[in-house]
Amino acid sequence: MQVCIPVSDPSQVGEVRRAVARMAQPLTMSESRRGDASIIANELATNLVRHARDGRILLQVMSHGASRWLELLSVDGGPGMADVQRCLRDGYSTGGTPGTGLGAVKRLSDEFDVHSMPGKGTVIVSRVATHTALPNVFAVGAVCLTAQGEDVCGDTWRSVERERELAVMVADGLGHGPDAAVAANLAGVAFEGEPFASPEQFYQSAHRSLNGSRGAALARAVIGSTGEVQYSGIGNIAGSLVGSERSRGLASQNGTVGVQIRSHVSTYSHVMPAPGVLLMHSDGITSRWSFDQYPGLLLRHPAVIAGVLSRDFVRGRDDATMLVVSRSRKDDIHV
């Protein structure tokens, strides 16, 4: 579950640090790395208080392939950085904070990326690994936000990587609140049981698992090592393949998993653009987004992409999930 902490007051900096400490406690992290995570939390939250508006920190434990991280995602609505490179110089700090600026955040992170635009705001991702692992073939990022006034999220997502192929899913339980969360999590458990099964087998199994629940919209994609994408969906999960030259919408069929679905599930084959990303999101995020508004965003880390688009296109009346996948290209991503 992703934790969202609004940050506009100095007292909330300590709240972020304490939340990071709680999340790090059960993880297999050394005391030194826990200390690094605390410094990162302090610096990101302090920057929001001093320099940003509508700031928040999103925290979650991310597992993907053999890798596991504590992820901190800093999101704000402006004013943005005019010179990102200068702000990233180790030792640079406009406020003289003990962490010595975003350069320290970058240096202490196992994964780090940022996108900032004057007038729109900044999104920064920092991941602290619980252990070192071989690089994954794919990079995955996600934002999963609870509807206002609810304690649990009626959306969920999953990813599984094996032998140079990836399976991902997004589920949206009907409505929001506890009953929607039950349905979404049942879909997540069904996916974990057979993420690479045939579409008919996967959706029929999920349908049986969700029987008696409120039901859910559900979509799954399986991506091969050469970029081929097998996509299928039931209900209103939106999918898109986005490259530098074009964007392609991915079709889902009508129905509600756990309530009523067709016996045959249509599957569509595509190729992921290079460079490019796969996006999947629930209807808590509008489909009016366009990368044309964000120069350079397509080449950023998937978590940053998810943070930017969810910030600017969340409806605000429902749970909202944005999942982004790219081919992993650490050596090609330069901030």
XYZ file of C-alpha atoms in Angstrom:
335
model
C 0.000 0.000 0.000
C 1.331 3.416 -0.955
C 1.345 6.034 1.790
C 0.725 9.669 0.797
C 1.881 12.411 3.183
C 1.070 16.057 2.326
C 4.060 18.282 3.073
C 3.552 22.012 3.514
C 4.596 22.586 7.127
C 7.942 21.916 8.884
C 6.232 19.556 11.325
C 5.381 17.239 8.431
C 9.080 16.725 7.655
C 9.355 14.704 10.860
C 6.203 12.805 9.924
C 7.842 11.724 6.648
C 11.016 10.628 8.461
C 9.019 8.586 10.958
C 6.970 6.948 8.206
C 10.165 5.981 6.377
C 11.605 4.523 9.589
C 8.444 2.447 10.131
C 8.505 1.105 6.576
C 12.233 0.335 6.740
C 12.008 -1.501 10.074
C 10.849 -4.909 8.737
C 13.093 -4.743 5.667
C 16.518 -6.366 5.434
C 18.361 -3.048 5.379
C 21.511 -2.211 7.300
C 21.421 0.551 9.885
C 23.578 2.606 7.538
C 21.095 2.318 4.679
C 18.214 3.120 7.007
C 20.107 6.244 7.964
C 20.551 7.094 4.279
C 16.798 6.681 3.741
C 16.167 9.055 6.642
C 18.484 11.676 5.107
C 16.727 11.319 1.748
C 13.323 11.695 3.417
C 14.472 14.778 5.341
C 15.936 16.465 2.267
C 12.993 15.797 -0.051
C 10.414 16.878 2.534
C 12.388 19.974 3.544
C 12.670 21.021 -0.096
C 8.885 20.765 -0.433
C 8.316 22.962 2.620
C 10.823 25.603 1.546
C 10.400 25.731 -2.201
C 7.187 24.088 -3.443
C 3.409 24.276 -3.359
C 0.960 21.364 -3.169
C 3.825 19.078 -2.135
C 3.499 15.470 -1.011
C 5.690 12.428 -0.451
C 4.487 9.019 -1.640
C 6.088 6.026 0.107
C 5.936 2.359 -0.781
C 7.969 -0.832 -0.723
C 8.528 -1.925 -4.340
C 9.293 -5.491 -5.384
C 10.165 -6.291 -8.981
C 12.043 -9.320 -10.223
C 14.814 -10.042 -7.739
C 14.944 -6.388 -6.638
C 13.256 -4.730 -3.688
C 13.346 -1.079 -2.725
C 11.968 1.454 -0.317
C 10.674 4.111 -2.715
C 10.207 7.804 -1.969
C 8.376 9.825 -4.620
C 8.340 13.596 -4.134
C 5.565 15.370 -6.062
C 4.737 19.081 -6.172
C 2.718 21.516 -8.249
C 5.366 24.170 -8.741
C 7.128 26.423 -9.212
C 9.587 23.910 -10.733
C 13.343 24.141 -11.205
C 14.778 26.349 -13.931
C 18.188 24.620 -13.728
C 17.925 20.982 -12.670
C 21.627 20.296 -13.236
C 22.649 23.056 -10.845
C 20.260 21.798 -8.144
C 21.742 18.318 -8.481
C 25.330 19.342 -7.868
C 26.525 17.597 -4.733
C 26.761 20.208 -2.034
C 24.355 22.682 -3.659
C 21.494 23.798 -1.390
C 19.440 26.943 -1.689
C 18.398 26.605 1.942
C 21.603 25.362 3.570
C 20.016 22.131 4.767
C 22.157 19.464 6.479
C 21.584 16.977 3.650
C 23.437 19.331 1.284
C 20.713 19.337 -1.349
C 19.406 17.050 -4.054
C 22.956 16.025 -4.891
C 23.030 14.072 -1.637
C 19.673 12.467 -2.454
C 21.005 11.331 -5.820
C 24.260 10.058 -4.317
C 22.527 8.073 -1.560
C 19.900 6.516 -3.864
C 20.238 3.201 -5.677
C 17.834 4.561 -8.285
C 17.154 8.252 -8.803
C 15.506 10.425 -11.408
C 13.757 13.786 -11.685
C 11.524 15.714 -14.053
C 10.881 19.405 -13.495
C 9.196 22.125 -15.529
C 8.891 25.779 -14.510
C 5.229 26.518 -13.855
C 4.189 22.846 -13.627
C 6.287 21.415 -10.817
C 8.754 18.669 -9.986
C 8.623 14.904 -9.467
C 11.618 13.107 -7.933
C 12.012 9.374 -7.344
C 14.536 7.898 -4.930
C 14.823 4.156 -4.312
C 16.913 2.589 -1.571
C 17.530 -1.112 -2.261
C 17.140 -3.692 0.473
C 19.827 -5.770 -1.253
C 21.792 -5.676 -4.482
C 20.416 -7.704 -7.386
C 21.114 -8.176 -11.054
C 19.473 -5.484 -13.213
C 15.963 -6.246 -14.408
C 15.154 -6.309 -18.121
C 12.212 -3.981 -17.482
C 11.703 -0.916 -15.298
C 8.368 -0.490 -13.527
C 6.862 2.449 -11.686
C 3.410 3.006 -10.223
C 1.281 5.418 -8.249
C -1.778 4.005 -6.441
C -3.841 6.663 -4.633
C -6.783 6.145 -2.294
C -10.009 8.063 -2.921
C -10.428 11.098 -0.702
C -11.975 10.144 2.632
C -11.184 6.425 2.338
C -8.699 4.439 4.410
C -8.134 1.650 1.871
C -7.602 1.674 -1.872
C -10.019 -0.071 -4.245
C -7.322 -0.273 -6.931
C -4.248 -2.456 -7.038
C -1.450 -3.444 -9.400
C 1.156 -6.187 -9.712
C 4.275 -7.022 -11.727
C 6.226 -10.267 -12.139
C 9.424 -10.647 -14.169
C 10.914 -14.000 -15.143
C 13.403 -15.167 -17.773
C 13.456 -11.827 -19.595
C 9.673 -11.427 -19.806
C 7.302 -9.376 -17.714
C 3.644 -9.690 -16.703
C 1.794 -6.698 -15.219
C -1.796 -6.080 -14.194
C -4.033 -3.289 -12.919
C -7.334 -3.977 -11.135
C -10.071 -1.526 -10.147
C -12.704 -2.838 -7.738
C -16.137 -1.397 -8.496
C -16.691 1.832 -6.583
C -14.289 2.567 -3.741
C -13.826 1.749 -0.081
C -13.405 -1.633 1.684
C -15.600 -3.711 -0.664
C -13.763 -2.402 -3.711
C -10.438 -3.121 -1.999
C -11.483 -6.733 -1.335
C -12.318 -7.260 -5.017
C -9.117 -5.616 -6.250
C -6.927 -7.623 -3.897
C -8.614 -10.871 -4.909
C -7.655 -9.982 -8.491
C -4.096 -9.357 -7.325
C -3.907 -12.761 -5.638
C -5.300 -14.444 -8.763
C -2.623 -12.738 -10.860
C 0.162 -13.787 -8.513
C -0.981 -17.401 -8.804
C -0.588 -17.565 -12.603
C 0.726 -14.299 -14.073
C 1.830 -15.884 -17.365
C -1.194 -18.156 -17.950
C -3.140 -17.944 -21.210
C -5.693 -15.101 -21.265
C -8.684 -17.472 -21.043
C -7.138 -19.378 -18.149
C -6.105 -16.226 -16.314
C -9.408 -14.366 -16.609
C -11.567 -17.423 -15.880
C -9.494 -18.103 -12.754
C -9.768 -14.457 -11.685
C -13.509 -14.541 -12.417
C -13.966 -17.531 -10.107
C -11.809 -15.913 -7.403
C -13.888 -12.719 -7.467
C -17.250 -14.494 -7.522
C -19.352 -13.113 -4.668
C -17.332 -9.898 -4.454
C -18.277 -6.525 -5.884
C -16.252 -7.385 -8.998
C -13.470 -5.499 -10.740
C -12.179 -4.121 -13.996
C -8.946 -5.921 -14.823
C -6.232 -5.694 -17.470
C -3.029 -7.662 -17.990
C -0.035 -7.299 -20.302
C 2.749 -9.804 -20.953
C 5.892 -8.307 -22.496
C 8.623 -10.404 -24.096
C 12.341 -9.694 -24.120
C 12.208 -8.292 -27.676
C 9.376 -5.910 -26.798
C 6.343 -7.840 -28.035
C 3.260 -7.014 -25.947
C 0.250 -9.295 -25.441
C -2.526 -7.135 -23.970
C -6.000 -8.028 -22.753
C -8.549 -6.382 -20.509
C -12.092 -6.569 -19.165
C -13.702 -3.340 -18.058
C -12.463 0.226 -18.071
C -8.732 -0.080 -17.387
C -7.042 2.150 -19.993
C -3.899 0.936 -21.765
C -1.547 2.740 -24.147
C 1.789 2.196 -25.857
C 3.575 5.521 -26.191
C 6.653 6.216 -28.311
C 8.404 9.345 -29.492
C 6.430 9.391 -32.754
C 3.016 7.939 -31.917
C 0.678 6.662 -29.211
C -1.537 3.585 -29.552
C -4.565 2.878 -27.369
C -5.025 -0.733 -26.228
C -8.511 -2.226 -26.321
C -10.413 -3.932 -23.504
C -13.754 -5.696 -23.763
C -16.931 -5.061 -21.788
C -17.635 -6.923 -18.585
C -16.844 -7.103 -14.870
C -14.546 -9.812 -13.554
C -16.381 -11.700 -10.823
C -19.811 -10.630 -12.106
C -20.094 -11.200 -15.864
C -17.473 -11.861 -18.550
C -17.433 -13.478 -21.972
C -16.092 -16.986 -22.341
C -13.567 -15.764 -24.926
C -11.129 -13.001 -24.001
C -9.695 -11.005 -26.878
C -5.926 -10.552 -26.818
C -4.063 -8.024 -28.946
C -0.423 -8.215 -30.015
C 1.730 -5.110 -30.326
C 5.384 -4.082 -30.152
C 6.639 -1.688 -27.496
C 8.238 1.380 -29.122
C 11.919 2.035 -28.463
C 12.168 4.379 -26.723
C 8.675 4.036 -25.351
C 6.484 2.949 -22.473
C 3.417 0.904 -21.656
C 0.882 2.806 -19.533
C -2.090 1.244 -17.746
C -4.402 3.237 -15.494
C -7.747 3.033 -13.743
C -10.596 5.436 -14.470
C -9.594 7.537 -11.482
C -7.187 9.157 -13.960
C -8.525 10.842 -17.086
C -7.297 9.823 -20.536
C -6.630 13.407 -21.645
C -2.909 13.228 -20.882
C -0.309 13.783 -23.593
C 3.472 13.591 -23.460
C 3.594 16.577 -25.820
C 3.026 18.787 -22.771
C 6.132 17.432 -21.031
C 9.362 17.638 -23.039
C 11.746 14.839 -22.086
C 9.268 13.001 -19.860
C 9.130 9.911 -22.094
C 12.791 9.176 -21.283
C 12.399 9.497 -17.534
C 12.096 6.692 -14.991
C 8.633 5.016 -15.046
C 7.987 6.092 -11.440
C 8.572 9.725 -12.413
C 6.238 9.376 -15.416
C 3.549 7.869 -13.185
C 4.039 10.682 -10.671
C 3.753 13.461 -13.242
C 0.681 12.115 -15.035
C -1.182 11.153 -11.861
C -0.448 14.598 -10.396
C -1.947 16.432 -13.355
C -4.758 14.114 -14.490
C -6.252 12.460 -11.387
C -10.014 12.989 -11.209
C -10.061 13.252 -7.414
C -13.372 11.408 -6.925
C -12.116 7.824 -6.996
C -9.110 5.634 -6.349
C -6.464 6.276 -8.990
C -3.693 4.004 -10.263
C -1.097 4.642 -12.960
C 1.337 1.861 -13.910
C 4.236 2.565 -16.292
C 6.662 0.056 -17.832
C 9.745 0.663 -19.960
C 12.631 -1.434 -21.139
C 15.303 -0.981 -18.488
C 18.007 1.334 -19.780
C 19.857 2.656 -16.745
C 22.880 3.631 -18.783
C 20.722 5.719 -21.116
C 18.901 7.759 -18.455
C 20.800 10.919 -17.665
C 19.461 13.626 -15.380
